[in-house]
mmCIF file of C-alpha atoms and ligand atoms in Angstrom:
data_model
loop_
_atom_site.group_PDB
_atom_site.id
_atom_site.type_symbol
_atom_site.label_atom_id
_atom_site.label_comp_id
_atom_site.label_asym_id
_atom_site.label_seq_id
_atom_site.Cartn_x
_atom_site.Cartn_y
_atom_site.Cartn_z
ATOM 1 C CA UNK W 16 84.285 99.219 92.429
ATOM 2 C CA UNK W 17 82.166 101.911 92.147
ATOM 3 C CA UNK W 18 81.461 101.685 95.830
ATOM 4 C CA UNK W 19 85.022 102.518 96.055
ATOM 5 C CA UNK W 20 85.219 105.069 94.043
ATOM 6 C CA UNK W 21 82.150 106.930 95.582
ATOM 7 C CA UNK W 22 83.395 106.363 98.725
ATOM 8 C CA UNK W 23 86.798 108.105 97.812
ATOM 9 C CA UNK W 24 85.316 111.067 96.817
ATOM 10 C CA UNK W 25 83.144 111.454 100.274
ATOM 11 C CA UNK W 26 86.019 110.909 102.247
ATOM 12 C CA UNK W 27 89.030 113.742 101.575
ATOM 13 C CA UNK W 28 91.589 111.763 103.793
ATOM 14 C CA UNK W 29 91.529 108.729 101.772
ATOM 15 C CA UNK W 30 94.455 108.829 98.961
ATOM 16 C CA UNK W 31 95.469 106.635 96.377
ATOM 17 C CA UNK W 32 99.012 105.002 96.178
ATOM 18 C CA UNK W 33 99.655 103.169 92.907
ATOM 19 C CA UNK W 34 102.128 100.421 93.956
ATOM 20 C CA UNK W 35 101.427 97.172 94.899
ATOM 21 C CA UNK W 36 104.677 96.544 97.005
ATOM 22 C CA UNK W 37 103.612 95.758 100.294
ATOM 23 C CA UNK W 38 106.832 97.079 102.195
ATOM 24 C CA UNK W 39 105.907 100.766 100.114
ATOM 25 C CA UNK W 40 102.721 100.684 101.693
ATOM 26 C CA UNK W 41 103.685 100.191 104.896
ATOM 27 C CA UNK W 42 106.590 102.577 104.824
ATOM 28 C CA UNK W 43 104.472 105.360 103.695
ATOM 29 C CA UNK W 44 101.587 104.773 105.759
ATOM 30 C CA UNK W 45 103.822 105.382 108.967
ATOM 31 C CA UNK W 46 105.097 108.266 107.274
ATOM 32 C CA UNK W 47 102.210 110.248 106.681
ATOM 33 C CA UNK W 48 100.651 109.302 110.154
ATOM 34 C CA UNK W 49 96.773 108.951 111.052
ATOM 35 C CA UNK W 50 95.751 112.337 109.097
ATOM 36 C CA UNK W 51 95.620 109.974 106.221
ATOM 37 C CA UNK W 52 94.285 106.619 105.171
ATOM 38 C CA UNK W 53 96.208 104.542 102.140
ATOM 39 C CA UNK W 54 94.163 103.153 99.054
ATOM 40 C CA UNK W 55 95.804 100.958 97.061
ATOM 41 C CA UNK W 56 95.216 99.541 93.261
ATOM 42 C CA UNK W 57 93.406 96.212 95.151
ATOM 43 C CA UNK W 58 91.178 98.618 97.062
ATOM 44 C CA UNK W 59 89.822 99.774 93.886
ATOM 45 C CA UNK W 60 89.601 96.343 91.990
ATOM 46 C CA UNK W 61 93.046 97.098 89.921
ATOM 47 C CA UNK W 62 94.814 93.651 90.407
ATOM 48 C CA UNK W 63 97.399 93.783 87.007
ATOM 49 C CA UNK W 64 100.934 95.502 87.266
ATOM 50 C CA UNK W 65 100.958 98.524 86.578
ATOM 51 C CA UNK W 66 103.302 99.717 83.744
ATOM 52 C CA UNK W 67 106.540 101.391 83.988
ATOM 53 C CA UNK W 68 108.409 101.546 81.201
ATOM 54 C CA UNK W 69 109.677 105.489 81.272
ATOM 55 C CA UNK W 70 113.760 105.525 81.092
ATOM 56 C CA UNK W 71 113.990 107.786 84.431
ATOM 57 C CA UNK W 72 112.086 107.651 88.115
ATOM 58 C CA UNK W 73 110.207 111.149 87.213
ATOM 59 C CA UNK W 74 109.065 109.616 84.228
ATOM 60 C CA UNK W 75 108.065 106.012 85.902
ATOM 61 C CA UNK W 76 106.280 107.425 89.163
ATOM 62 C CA UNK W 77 104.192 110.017 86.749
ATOM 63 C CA UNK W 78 103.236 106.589 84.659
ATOM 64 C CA UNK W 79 101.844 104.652 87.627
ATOM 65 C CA UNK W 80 100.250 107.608 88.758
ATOM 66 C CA UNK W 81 98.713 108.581 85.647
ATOM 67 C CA UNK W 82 97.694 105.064 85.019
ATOM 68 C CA UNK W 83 95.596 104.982 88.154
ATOM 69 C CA UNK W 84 94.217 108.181 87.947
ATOM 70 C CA UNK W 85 92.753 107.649 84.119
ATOM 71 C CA UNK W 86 91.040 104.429 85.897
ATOM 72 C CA UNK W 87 89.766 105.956 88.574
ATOM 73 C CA UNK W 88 89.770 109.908 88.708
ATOM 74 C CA UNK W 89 90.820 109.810 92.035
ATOM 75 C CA UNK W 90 93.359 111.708 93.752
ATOM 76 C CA UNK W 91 96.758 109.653 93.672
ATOM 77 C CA UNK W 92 100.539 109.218 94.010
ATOM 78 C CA UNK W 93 103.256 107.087 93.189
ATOM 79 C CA UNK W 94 106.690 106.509 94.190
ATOM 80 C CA UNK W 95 109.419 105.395 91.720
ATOM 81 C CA UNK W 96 112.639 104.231 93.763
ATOM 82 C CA UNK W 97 115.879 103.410 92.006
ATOM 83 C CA UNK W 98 119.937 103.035 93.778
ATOM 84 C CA UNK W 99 122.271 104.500 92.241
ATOM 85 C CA UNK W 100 126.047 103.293 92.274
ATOM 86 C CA UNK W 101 128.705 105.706 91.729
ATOM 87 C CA UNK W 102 131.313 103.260 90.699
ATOM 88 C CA UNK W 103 128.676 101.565 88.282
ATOM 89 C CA UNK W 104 128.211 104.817 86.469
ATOM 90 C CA UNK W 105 124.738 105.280 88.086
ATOM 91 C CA UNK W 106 123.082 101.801 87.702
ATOM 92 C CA UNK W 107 120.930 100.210 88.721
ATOM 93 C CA UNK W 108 119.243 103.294 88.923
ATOM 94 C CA UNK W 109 115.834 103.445 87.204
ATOM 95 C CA UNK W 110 116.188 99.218 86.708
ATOM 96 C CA UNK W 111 117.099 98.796 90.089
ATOM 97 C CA UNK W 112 113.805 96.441 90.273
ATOM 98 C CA UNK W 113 114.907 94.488 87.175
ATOM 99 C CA UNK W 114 118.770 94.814 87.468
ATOM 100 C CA UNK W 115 119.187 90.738 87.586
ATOM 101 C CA UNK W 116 115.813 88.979 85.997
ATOM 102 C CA UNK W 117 112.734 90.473 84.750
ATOM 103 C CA UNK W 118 110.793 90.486 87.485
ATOM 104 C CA UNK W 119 111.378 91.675 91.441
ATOM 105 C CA UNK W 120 113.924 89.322 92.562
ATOM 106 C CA UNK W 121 115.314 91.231 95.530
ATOM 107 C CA UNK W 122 118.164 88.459 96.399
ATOM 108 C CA UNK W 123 119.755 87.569 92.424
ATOM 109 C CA UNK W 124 119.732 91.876 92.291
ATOM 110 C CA UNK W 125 121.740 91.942 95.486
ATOM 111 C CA UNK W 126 124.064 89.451 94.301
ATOM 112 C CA UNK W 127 124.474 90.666 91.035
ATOM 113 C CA UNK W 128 125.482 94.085 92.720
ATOM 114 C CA UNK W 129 127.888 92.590 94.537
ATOM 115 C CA UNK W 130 129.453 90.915 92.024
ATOM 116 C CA UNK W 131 129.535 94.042 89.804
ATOM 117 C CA UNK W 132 131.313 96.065 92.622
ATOM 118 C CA UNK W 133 134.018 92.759 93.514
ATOM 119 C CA UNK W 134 137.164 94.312 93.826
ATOM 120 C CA UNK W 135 135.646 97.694 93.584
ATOM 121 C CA UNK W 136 137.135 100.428 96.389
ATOM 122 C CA UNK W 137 134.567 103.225 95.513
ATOM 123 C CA UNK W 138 131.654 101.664 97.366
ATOM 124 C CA UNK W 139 129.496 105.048 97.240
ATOM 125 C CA UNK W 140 126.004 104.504 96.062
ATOM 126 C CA UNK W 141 122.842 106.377 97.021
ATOM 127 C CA UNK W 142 118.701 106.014 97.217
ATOM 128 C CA UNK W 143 116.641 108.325 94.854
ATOM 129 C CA UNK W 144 112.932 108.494 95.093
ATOM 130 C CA UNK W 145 110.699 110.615 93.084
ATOM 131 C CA UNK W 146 106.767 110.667 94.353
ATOM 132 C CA UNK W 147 104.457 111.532 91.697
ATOM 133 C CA UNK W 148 101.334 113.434 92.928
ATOM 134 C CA UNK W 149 97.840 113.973 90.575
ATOM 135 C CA UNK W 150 95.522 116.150 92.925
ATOM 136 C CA UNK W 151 92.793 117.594 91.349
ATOM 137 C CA UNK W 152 94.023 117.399 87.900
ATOM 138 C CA UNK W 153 97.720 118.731 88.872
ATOM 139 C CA UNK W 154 100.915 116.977 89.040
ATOM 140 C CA UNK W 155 103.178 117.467 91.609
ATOM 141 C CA UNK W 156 106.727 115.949 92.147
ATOM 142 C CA UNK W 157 108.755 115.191 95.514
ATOM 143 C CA UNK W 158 112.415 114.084 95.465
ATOM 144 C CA UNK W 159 113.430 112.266 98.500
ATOM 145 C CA UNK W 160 118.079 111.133 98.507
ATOM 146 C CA UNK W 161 119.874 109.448 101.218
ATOM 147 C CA UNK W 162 123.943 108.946 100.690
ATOM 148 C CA UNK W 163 125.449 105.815 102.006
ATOM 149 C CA UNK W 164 128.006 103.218 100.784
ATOM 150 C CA UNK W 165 127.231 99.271 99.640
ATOM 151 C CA UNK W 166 128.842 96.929 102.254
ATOM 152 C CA UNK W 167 130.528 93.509 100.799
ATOM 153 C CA UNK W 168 127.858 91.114 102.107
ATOM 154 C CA UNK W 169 123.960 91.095 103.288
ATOM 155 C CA UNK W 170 123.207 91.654 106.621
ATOM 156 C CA UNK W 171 119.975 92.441 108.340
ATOM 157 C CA UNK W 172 116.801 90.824 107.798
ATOM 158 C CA UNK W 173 114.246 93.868 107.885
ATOM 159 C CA UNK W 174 113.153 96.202 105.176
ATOM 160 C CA UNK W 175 113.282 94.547 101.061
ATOM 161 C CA UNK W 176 115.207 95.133 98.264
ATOM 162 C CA UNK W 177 118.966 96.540 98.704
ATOM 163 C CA UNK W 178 118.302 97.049 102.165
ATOM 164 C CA UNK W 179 120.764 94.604 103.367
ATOM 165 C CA UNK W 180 123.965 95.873 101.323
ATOM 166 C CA UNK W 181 123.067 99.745 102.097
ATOM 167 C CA UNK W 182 124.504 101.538 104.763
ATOM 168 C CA UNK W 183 123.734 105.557 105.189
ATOM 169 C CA UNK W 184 126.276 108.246 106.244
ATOM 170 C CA UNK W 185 126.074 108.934 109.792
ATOM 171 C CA UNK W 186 125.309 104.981 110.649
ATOM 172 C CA UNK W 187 127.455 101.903 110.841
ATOM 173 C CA UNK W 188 124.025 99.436 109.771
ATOM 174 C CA UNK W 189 122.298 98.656 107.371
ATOM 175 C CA UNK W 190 118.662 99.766 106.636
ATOM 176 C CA UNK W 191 117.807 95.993 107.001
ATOM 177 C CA UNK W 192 119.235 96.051 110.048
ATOM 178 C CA UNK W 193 116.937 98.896 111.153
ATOM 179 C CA UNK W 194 113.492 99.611 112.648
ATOM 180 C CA UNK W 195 110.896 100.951 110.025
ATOM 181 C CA UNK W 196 111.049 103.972 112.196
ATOM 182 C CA UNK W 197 114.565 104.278 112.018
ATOM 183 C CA UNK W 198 114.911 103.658 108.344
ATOM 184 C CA UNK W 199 111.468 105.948 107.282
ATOM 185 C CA UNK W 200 113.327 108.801 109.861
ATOM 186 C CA UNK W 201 116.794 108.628 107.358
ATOM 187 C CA UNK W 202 115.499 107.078 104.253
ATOM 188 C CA UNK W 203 115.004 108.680 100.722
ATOM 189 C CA UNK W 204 111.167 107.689 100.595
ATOM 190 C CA UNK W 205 110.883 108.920 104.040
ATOM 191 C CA UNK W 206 112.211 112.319 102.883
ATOM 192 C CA UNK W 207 110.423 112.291 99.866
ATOM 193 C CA UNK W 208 106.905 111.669 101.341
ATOM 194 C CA UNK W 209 107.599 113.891 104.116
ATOM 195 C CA UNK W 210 107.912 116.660 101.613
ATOM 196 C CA UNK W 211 104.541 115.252 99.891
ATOM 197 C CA UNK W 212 103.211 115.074 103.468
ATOM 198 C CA UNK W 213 103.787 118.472 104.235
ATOM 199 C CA UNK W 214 102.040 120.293 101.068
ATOM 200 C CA UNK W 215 99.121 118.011 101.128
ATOM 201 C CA UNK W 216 98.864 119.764 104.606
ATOM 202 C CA UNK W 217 99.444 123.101 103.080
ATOM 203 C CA UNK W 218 96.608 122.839 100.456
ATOM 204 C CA UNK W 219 94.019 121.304 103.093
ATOM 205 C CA UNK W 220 94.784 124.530 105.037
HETATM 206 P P1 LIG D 306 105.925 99.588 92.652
HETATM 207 O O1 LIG D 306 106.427 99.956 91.284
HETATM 208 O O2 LIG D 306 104.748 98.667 92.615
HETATM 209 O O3 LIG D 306 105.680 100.769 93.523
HETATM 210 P P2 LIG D 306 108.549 98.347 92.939
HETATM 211 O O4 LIG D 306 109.031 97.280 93.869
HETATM 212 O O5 LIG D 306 108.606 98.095 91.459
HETATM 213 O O6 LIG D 306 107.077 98.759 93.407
HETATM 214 P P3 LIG D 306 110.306 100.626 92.487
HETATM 215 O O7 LIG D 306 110.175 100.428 91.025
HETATM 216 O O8 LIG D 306 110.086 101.995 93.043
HETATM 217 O O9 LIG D 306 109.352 99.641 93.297
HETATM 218 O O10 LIG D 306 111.732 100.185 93.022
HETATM 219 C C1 LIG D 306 112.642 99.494 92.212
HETATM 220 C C2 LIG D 306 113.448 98.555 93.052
HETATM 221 O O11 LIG D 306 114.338 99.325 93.871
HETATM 222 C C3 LIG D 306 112.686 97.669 94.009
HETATM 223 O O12 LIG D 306 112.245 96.499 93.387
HETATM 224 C C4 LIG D 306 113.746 97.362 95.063
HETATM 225 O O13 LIG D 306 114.621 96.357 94.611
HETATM 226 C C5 LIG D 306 114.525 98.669 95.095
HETATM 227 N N1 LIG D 306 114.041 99.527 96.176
HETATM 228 C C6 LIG D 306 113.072 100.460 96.109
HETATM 229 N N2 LIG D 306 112.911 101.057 97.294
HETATM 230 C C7 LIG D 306 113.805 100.484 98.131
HETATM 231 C C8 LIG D 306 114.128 100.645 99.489
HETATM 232 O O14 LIG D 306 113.491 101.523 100.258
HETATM 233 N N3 LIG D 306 115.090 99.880 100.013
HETATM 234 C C9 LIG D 306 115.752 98.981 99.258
HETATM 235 N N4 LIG D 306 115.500 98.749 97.971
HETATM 236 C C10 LIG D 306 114.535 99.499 97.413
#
């Protein structure tokens, strides 16, 4: 651990991200290109789950990244990711990861959103991510919103989550029925770390 953390210090292109959701990591990582390498929670010896218990995304991505950054004093960021149904008054929103059962159960949320929108004509519904940012003592945030609709049954196989019942404006598929490039190029994390992306890039300068 303390290898780690040494490590992070000597090397300014290392950063932090304070998820442990694989599909995140991999999402962001393409995102922010081969300027930057991702740490994770693992990297640094961090194996529990790391809390979020705040009643909006702000608050929940400023938790995780707070909680990794009183652990290890590193640099870090965190996304918090929630869908938000118009017809549903909002919700999932910031339970969209524990809509169904306590934990991550990507296919028992899908179906419960489907059968919370049967019959339902208003199938708007959007992605809202907020990335939290703790560099050099400051927080930063980063909003990142794609607009789409929720189709009537799952289809694609790629991406996680709500992936296969979303469909942005401008496209007749699903985000699970895209290429990580295609989704990260549309895609409200995609926006959102661009926008983190881009002022890391200013303060290097
Ligand atoms: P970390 O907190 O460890 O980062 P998480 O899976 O809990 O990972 P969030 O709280 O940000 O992530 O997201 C809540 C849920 O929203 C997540 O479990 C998925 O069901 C859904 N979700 C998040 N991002 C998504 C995406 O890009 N596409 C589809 N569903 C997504």
């Amino acid at each position: 651990m303390l290898f780690t953390l040494a490590y992070l210090y000597l090397c300014p292109m290392k950063i932090l991200f304070a998820t442990n959701n694989a599909h995140k990591i991999a999402e962001v990582a393409a995102v922010l290109g081969e300027g930057y390498t991702l740490l994770t929670p693992r990297d640094c010896g961090l194996t529990e789950e790391i809390p979020e218990t705040q009643p909006t995304l702000e608050g929940n991505a400023l938790q995780k990244a707070r909680y990794l950054h009183e652990r290890t004093g590193a640099d870090c960021f965190a996304d918090d990711t929630g869908l938000e149904v118009e017809a549903l008054g909002g919700a999932p929103g910031v339970r969209s990861a524990r809509y169904a059962t306590d934990g991550h159960d990507f296919e028992a949320n899908n179906r419960l959103l489907l059968r919370n929108l049967e019959g339902e004509e208003n199938r708007r519904a959007r992605f809202r991510t907020v990335v939290a940012l703790i560099l050099g003592g400051e927080e930063y945030l980063f909003e990142g919103i794609v607009e789409g609709r929720i189709i009537d049954r799952e289809t694609g196989d790629e991406g996680f989550g709500y992936d296969p019942l979303f469909v942005p404006d401008g496209f007749d598929r699903t985000f699970a029925q895209m290429t990580a490039e295609e989704k990260n190029a549309t895609s409200h994390r995609g926006r959102a770390v661009r926008k983190l992306a881009d002022f890391l890039r200013t303060i290097e300068k």
